[in-house]
Amino acid sequence: MMDKSKLKVLFALHLMLMIYSMSGICSKMASQQHFLSFKFCLFYAIIIFLLGFYAIGWQQIIKRLPLTTAFANKAVTVVWGIIWGAVFFHESITVGKVIGAALVIVGVVIYARADEGEVNE
C-alpha cells in the first residue's frame, strides 16, 4: 500500500501533467488565429504561463519522486490529449484511441507497481 504523502505527490504530478497538456489546447487555438493578432498573442501568452507554472511544479515533483517514476507517468499526457481533443475540438474518440490510452495507463500502473516493489525490498 502506498503512503499518503506519496499519493499526494502522485496526485500533484498528474495535476501538473494535466496543466502541461493544456498548453496543447492553446497551441491549437493559436494556430487558428491570424499570425500576431491579439488572440494569437493571447494564446501564446497563456502557453508561456502554463509551461512556466508546469516547470516550477515539475521541479517540486522530481524532488519528491524518483525521476524514472515521474517520466513514466508523463505518458499520461497522451490520454489528456485525447480528452481535450474531444472536449474542445469535437474530435472523435475511436476504438484505437481508447485502446492506446488504456495501454498507456496499464503501462504506467505496471511500472508504478514494479517501482513500488523495488522500494519495499
XYZ file of N, CA, C and O in Angstrom:
484
model
N 0.853 -1.198 0.000
C 0.000 0.000 0.000
C 0.887 1.247 0.000
O 1.888 1.297 0.689
N 0.459 2.240 -0.745
C 1.212 3.476 -0.876
C 0.850 4.412 0.279
O -0.302 4.524 0.655
N 1.866 5.096 0.850
C 1.573 6.029 1.933
C 0.930 7.306 1.389
O 0.999 7.605 0.203
N 0.281 8.041 2.284
C -0.493 9.225 1.879
C 0.379 10.302 1.242
O -0.038 10.974 0.307
N 1.599 10.486 1.742
C 2.451 11.543 1.187
C 2.832 11.248 -0.263
O 2.835 12.144 -1.104
N 3.139 9.971 -0.571
C 3.475 9.627 -1.952
C 2.244 9.738 -2.846
O 2.341 10.176 -3.991
N 1.093 9.382 -2.305
C -0.145 9.503 -3.063
C -0.431 10.968 -3.397
O -0.831 11.290 -4.515
N -0.172 11.874 -2.449
C -0.350 13.312 -2.688
C 0.595 13.805 -3.774
O 0.222 14.602 -4.635
N 1.836 13.321 -3.745
C 2.820 13.731 -4.757
C 2.398 13.218 -6.135
O 2.494 13.943 -7.129
N 1.904 11.985 -6.200
C 1.439 11.448 -7.485
C 0.228 12.225 -8.000
O 0.116 12.498 -9.195
N -0.667 12.601 -7.092
C -1.812 13.416 -7.491
C -1.331 14.763 -8.042
O -1.807 15.228 -9.081
N -0.384 15.373 -7.347
C 0.180 16.654 -7.796
C 0.860 16.488 -9.155
O 0.741 17.360 -10.023
N 1.562 15.372 -9.346
C 2.210 15.094 -10.632
C 1.181 15.058 -11.746
O 1.347 15.688 -12.796
N 0.087 14.350 -11.523
C -0.927 14.228 -12.564
C -1.665 15.547 -12.793
O -2.067 15.842 -13.921
N -1.791 16.346 -11.770
C -2.350 17.689 -11.938
C -1.407 18.525 -12.808
O -1.848 19.220 -13.728
N -0.112 18.437 -12.537
C 0.873 19.155 -13.348
C 0.854 18.678 -14.803
O 0.962 19.481 -15.730
N 0.702 17.378 -15.001
C 0.662 16.836 -16.361
C -0.595 17.296 -17.097
O -0.554 17.552 -18.304
N -1.701 17.429 -16.369
C -2.927 17.945 -16.970
C -2.708 19.398 -17.405
O -3.081 19.798 -18.508
N -2.073 20.180 -16.539
C -1.777 21.579 -16.866
C -0.845 21.651 -18.079
O -1.053 22.452 -18.993
N 0.168 20.802 -18.088
C 1.094 20.745 -19.226
C 0.342 20.450 -20.526
O 0.584 21.084 -21.553
N -0.589 19.509 -20.463
C -1.330 19.132 -21.670
C -2.238 20.253 -22.164
O -2.567 20.315 -23.346
N -2.622 21.154 -21.270
C -3.474 22.280 -21.673
C -2.735 23.243 -22.608
O -3.373 23.978 -23.372
N -1.417 23.222 -22.571
C -0.670 24.076 -23.497
C -0.921 23.644 -24.942
O -0.883 24.469 -25.856
N -1.209 22.375 -25.143
C -1.547 21.879 -26.476
C -2.852 22.465 -26.987
O -2.992 22.742 -28.189
N -3.816 22.641 -26.077
C -5.087 23.260 -26.455
C -4.821 24.673 -26.966
O -5.303 25.071 -28.025
N -4.049 25.418 -26.189
C -3.749 26.808 -26.569
C -2.958 26.874 -27.863
O -3.171 27.782 -28.674
N -2.067 25.913 -28.076
C -1.300 25.885 -29.330
C -2.224 25.705 -30.522
O -2.089 26.391 -31.539
N -3.161 24.787 -30.373
C -4.090 24.546 -31.480
C -5.003 25.749 -31.681
O -5.303 26.119 -32.825
N -5.438 26.369 -30.597
C -6.280 27.567 -30.708
C -5.495 28.700 -31.382
O -6.040 29.417 -32.219
N -4.231 28.858 -31.024
C -3.398 29.906 -31.626
C -3.222 29.657 -33.119
O -3.211 30.605 -33.909
N -3.108 28.397 -33.497
C -2.901 28.079 -34.918
C -4.107 28.447 -35.769
O -3.986 28.570 -36.988
N -5.249 28.650 -35.140
C -6.461 29.011 -35.871
C -6.642 30.529 -35.981
O -7.631 30.992 -36.535
N -5.689 31.284 -35.444
C -5.774 32.748 -35.456
C -4.823 33.328 -36.505
O -3.889 32.661 -36.934
N -5.070 34.569 -36.859
C -4.139 35.261 -37.758
C -2.832 35.511 -37.010
O -2.844 35.877 -35.832
N -1.737 35.322 -37.715
C -0.406 35.486 -37.125
C -0.257 36.879 -36.507
O -0.556 37.890 -37.134
N 0.171 36.905 -35.254
C 0.409 38.109 -34.457
C -0.844 38.943 -34.159
O -0.737 40.080 -33.708
N -2.026 38.358 -34.377
C -3.256 39.042 -33.960
C -3.322 39.020 -32.435
O -2.548 38.319 -31.764
N -4.250 39.763 -31.867
C -4.386 39.807 -30.410
C -4.640 38.404 -29.841
O -3.993 37.993 -28.877
N -5.585 37.662 -30.448
C -5.901 36.316 -29.948
C -4.700 35.382 -30.080
O -4.437 34.568 -29.188
N -3.984 35.467 -31.177
C -2.786 34.656 -31.380
C -1.785 34.908 -30.238
O -1.293 33.968 -29.611
N -1.518 36.179 -29.973
C -0.573 36.539 -28.908
C -1.098 36.139 -27.538
O -0.329 35.688 -26.678
N -2.402 36.277 -27.331
C -3.003 35.878 -26.052
C -2.819 34.393 -25.803
O -2.414 33.984 -24.714
N -3.106 33.569 -26.814
C -2.945 32.122 -26.646
C -1.483 31.767 -26.362
O -1.202 30.911 -25.526
N -0.558 32.434 -27.028
C 0.847 32.146 -26.759
C 1.282 32.640 -25.387
O 2.116 32.006 -24.732
N 0.699 33.716 -24.899
C 0.978 34.178 -23.529
C 0.471 33.148 -22.520
O 1.149 32.850 -21.525
N -0.694 32.576 -22.786
C -1.241 31.535 -21.907
C -0.336 30.304 -21.926
O -0.076 29.695 -20.882
N 0.158 29.943 -23.109
C 1.078 28.801 -23.221
C 2.313 29.039 -22.352
O 2.733 28.155 -21.596
N 2.894 30.223 -22.451
C 4.095 30.535 -21.662
C 3.785 30.463 -20.172
O 4.563 29.913 -19.389
N 2.629 30.991 -19.780
C 2.227 30.923 -18.370
C 2.065 29.477 -17.919
O 2.596 29.077 -16.878
N 1.330 28.672 -18.698
C 1.099 27.268 -18.332
C 2.416 26.493 -18.238
O 2.629 25.732 -17.285
N 3.291 26.687 -19.222
C 4.563 25.955 -19.214
C 5.476 26.429 -18.081
O 6.198 25.618 -17.494
N 5.418 27.710 -17.751
C 6.188 28.209 -16.606
C 5.681 27.616 -15.303
O 6.467 27.161 -14.458
N 4.371 27.601 -15.139
C 3.761 27.011 -13.941
C 4.103 25.519 -13.846
O 4.480 25.018 -12.794
N 3.994 24.836 -14.992
C 4.331 23.414 -15.044
C 5.793 23.181 -14.679
O 6.111 22.261 -13.918
N 6.702 23.998 -15.211
C 8.134 23.815 -14.949
C 8.443 23.927 -13.461
O 9.216 23.122 -12.917
N 7.835 24.901 -12.799
C 8.042 25.057 -11.361
C 7.468 23.857 -10.616
O 8.114 23.284 -9.734
N 6.255 23.444 -10.986
C 5.636 22.272 -10.353
C 6.422 21.004 -10.596
O 6.602 20.181 -9.694
N 6.920 20.838 -11.826
C 7.709 19.648 -12.178
C 8.953 19.553 -11.289
O 9.306 18.482 -10.806
N 9.616 20.682 -11.077
C 10.812 20.684 -10.224
C 10.467 20.243 -8.801
O 11.246 19.524 -8.163
N 9.322 20.660 -8.317
C 8.903 20.261 -6.973
C 8.573 18.769 -6.922
O 8.870 18.098 -5.938
N 7.981 18.271 -7.986
C 7.621 16.847 -8.047
C 8.877 15.980 -8.059
O 8.972 15.002 -7.309
N 9.852 16.329 -8.910
C 11.022 15.447 -9.021
C 11.931 15.527 -7.792
O 12.829 14.693 -7.657
N 11.686 16.482 -6.915
C 12.381 16.480 -5.620
C 11.849 15.361 -4.735
O 12.539 14.894 -3.843
N 10.606 14.964 -4.982
C 9.907 14.050 -4.091
C 9.671 12.660 -4.678
O 9.236 11.763 -3.981
N 9.915 12.497 -5.970
C 9.715 11.208 -6.638
C 10.971 10.845 -7.415
O 11.672 11.740 -7.896
N 11.215 9.556 -7.601
C 12.308 9.180 -8.496
C 12.017 9.710 -9.902
O 10.870 9.713 -10.360
N 13.039 10.172 -10.578
C 12.887 10.745 -11.911
C 12.260 9.743 -12.879
O 11.421 10.114 -13.705
N 12.637 8.483 -12.762
C 12.081 7.463 -13.659
C 10.571 7.333 -13.464
O 9.839 7.153 -14.433
N 10.112 7.433 -12.243
C 8.673 7.352 -11.968
C 7.955 8.558 -12.557
O 6.907 8.425 -13.189
N 8.508 9.731 -12.358
C 7.885 10.948 -12.884
C 7.799 10.886 -14.407
O 6.749 11.197 -14.986
N 8.882 10.469 -15.064
C 8.868 10.410 -16.526
C 7.952 9.321 -17.042
O 7.314 9.486 -18.084
N 7.849 8.193 -16.341
C 6.935 7.131 -16.770
C 5.496 7.642 -16.742
O 4.699 7.339 -17.636
N 5.159 8.431 -15.743
C 3.808 8.975 -15.630
C 3.521 10.041 -16.681
O 2.370 10.331 -16.974
N 4.559 10.641 -17.240
C 4.381 11.696 -18.239
C 3.642 11.182 -19.474
O 3.023 11.958 -20.201
N 3.667 9.881 -19.687
C 2.960 9.290 -20.826
C 1.450 9.526 -20.747
O 0.755 9.470 -21.766
N 0.951 9.832 -19.579
C -0.478 10.070 -19.387
C -0.945 11.308 -20.153
O -2.139 11.468 -20.419
N -0.026 12.168 -20.552
C -0.431 13.348 -21.326
C -1.098 12.945 -22.645
O -1.898 13.706 -23.187
N -0.805 11.744 -23.137
C -1.476 11.236 -24.336
C -2.975 11.104 -24.063
O -3.811 11.473 -24.891
N -3.315 10.603 -22.893
C -4.718 10.443 -22.510
C -5.396 11.815 -22.435
O -6.507 12.008 -22.936
N -4.703 12.782 -21.818
C -5.255 14.135 -21.744
C -5.457 14.716 -23.135
O -6.443 15.415 -23.382
N -4.542 14.436 -24.034
C -4.687 14.919 -25.408
C -5.952 14.401 -26.069
O -6.654 15.138 -26.775
N -6.267 13.153 -25.827
C -7.494 12.560 -26.378
C -8.725 13.239 -25.763
O -9.668 13.605 -26.474
N -8.681 13.426 -24.449
C -9.811 14.060 -23.756
C -10.001 15.496 -24.239
O -11.107 15.907 -24.585
N -8.908 16.279 -24.255
C -9.014 17.674 -24.687
C -9.459 17.774 -26.146
O -10.217 18.679 -26.495
N -8.970 16.879 -26.991
C -9.385 16.890 -28.391
C -10.892 16.707 -28.537
O -11.542 17.378 -29.344
N -11.450 15.814 -27.744
C -12.892 15.572 -27.803
C -13.682 16.739 -27.205
O -14.672 17.186 -27.785
N -13.224 17.256 -26.066
C -13.964 18.313 -25.368
C -13.903 19.645 -26.114
O -14.934 20.300 -26.324
N -12.713 20.068 -26.524
C -12.551 21.400 -27.093
C -12.668 21.461 -28.617
O -13.023 22.491 -29.171
N -12.345 20.360 -29.287
C -12.296 20.402 -30.749
C -13.239 19.396 -31.402
O -13.198 19.202 -32.608
N -14.048 18.734 -30.589
C -15.058 17.786 -31.073
C -14.444 16.688 -31.942
O -15.056 16.236 -32.911
N -13.225 16.293 -31.594
C -12.572 15.194 -32.307
C -13.176 13.887 -31.811
O -13.563 13.761 -30.652
N -13.261 12.923 -32.691
C -13.870 11.652 -32.301
C -12.892 10.821 -31.465
O -11.678 10.887 -31.641
N -13.475 10.088 -30.544
C -12.692 9.139 -29.746
C -12.942 7.771 -30.364
O -14.027 7.211 -30.244
N -11.937 7.265 -31.035
C -12.065 5.991 -31.745
C -11.663 4.839 -30.833
O -11.047 5.034 -29.779
N -11.993 3.651 -31.273
C -11.618 2.454 -30.531
C -10.093 2.378 -30.417
O -9.555 2.037 -29.355
N -9.405 2.722 -31.486
C -7.939 2.708 -31.463
C -7.365 3.650 -30.415
O -6.406 3.315 -29.718
N -7.967 4.845 -30.304
C -7.509 5.807 -29.293
C -7.769 5.283 -27.887
O -6.927 5.451 -26.996
N -8.922 4.669 -27.682
C -9.249 4.121 -26.363
C -8.284 2.988 -26.010
O -7.778 2.919 -24.884
N -8.012 2.129 -26.963
C -7.065 1.031 -26.726
C -5.673 1.595 -26.433
O -4.996 1.156 -25.495
N -5.261 2.583 -27.209
C -3.958 3.210 -26.977
C -3.879 3.853 -25.598
O -2.879 3.696 -24.888
N -4.924 4.589 -25.212
C -4.958 5.226 -23.891
C -4.920 4.171 -22.784
O -4.212 4.339 -21.781
N -5.666 3.084 -22.972
C -5.675 2.006 -21.974
C -4.289 1.378 -21.841
O -3.830 1.095 -20.725
N -3.610 1.196 -22.967
C -2.251 0.637 -22.920
C -1.289 1.563 -22.175
O -0.442 1.098 -21.402
N -1.432 2.864 -22.407
C -0.589 3.831 -21.697
C -0.837 3.732 -20.197
O 0.097 3.647 -19.395
N -2.108 3.737 -19.800
C -2.455 3.681 -18.376
C -1.973 2.378 -17.755
O -1.388 2.379 -16.662
N -2.187 1.256 -18.438
C -1.722 -0.037 -17.929
C -0.202 -0.031 -17.776
O 0.331 -0.502 -16.765
N 0.492 0.523 -18.758
C 1.955 0.596 -18.677
C 2.423 1.409 -17.483
O 3.359 1.016 -16.776
N 1.782 2.542 -17.243
C 2.147 3.385 -16.101
C 1.871 2.653 -14.787
O 2.701 2.676 -13.870
N 0.740 1.974 -14.698
C 0.397 1.238 -13.471
C 1.383 0.098 -13.243
O 1.869 -0.104 -12.120
N 1.703 -0.645 -14.293
C 2.667 -1.747 -14.155
C 4.017 -1.214 -13.695
O 4.647 -1.764 -12.785
N 4.459 -0.121 -14.310
C 5.734 0.459 -13.910
C 5.693 0.931 -12.460
O 6.632 0.707 -11.697
N 4.601 1.578 -12.075
C 4.480 2.082 -10.701
C 4.515 0.944 -9.699
O 5.158 1.048 -8.646
N 3.847 -0.148 -10.010
C 3.852 -1.306 -9.098
C 5.240 -1.935 -9.020
O 5.686 -2.323 -7.954
N 5.923 -2.015 -10.145
C 7.285 -2.570 -10.150
C 8.212 -1.662 -9.365
O 9.046 -2.132 -8.590
N 8.062 -0.353 -9.553
C 8.879 0.629 -8.839
C 8.599 0.567 -7.349
O 9.510 0.633 -6.531
N 7.337 0.404 -6.974
C 6.954 0.296 -5.566
C 7.548 -0.962 -4.951
O 8.016 -0.960 -3.816
N 7.575 -2.064 -5.726
C 8.149 -3.310 -5.237
C 9.634 -3.200 -4.978
O 10.161 -3.753 -4.008
N 10.355 -2.438 -5.831
C 11.799 -2.240 -5.642
C 12.067 -1.438 -4.391
O 13.036 -1.678 -3.683
N 11.208 -0.464 -4.091
C 11.398 0.371 -2.914
C 11.175 -0.437 -1.645
O 11.885 -0.269 -0.649
N 10.201 -1.340 -1.691
C 9.864 -2.122 -0.485
C 10.863 -3.231 -0.200
O 10.881 -3.770 0.883
N 11.665 -3.602 -1.170
C 12.610 -4.714 -0.964
C 13.797 -4.290 -0.136
O 14.212 -3.232 -0.003
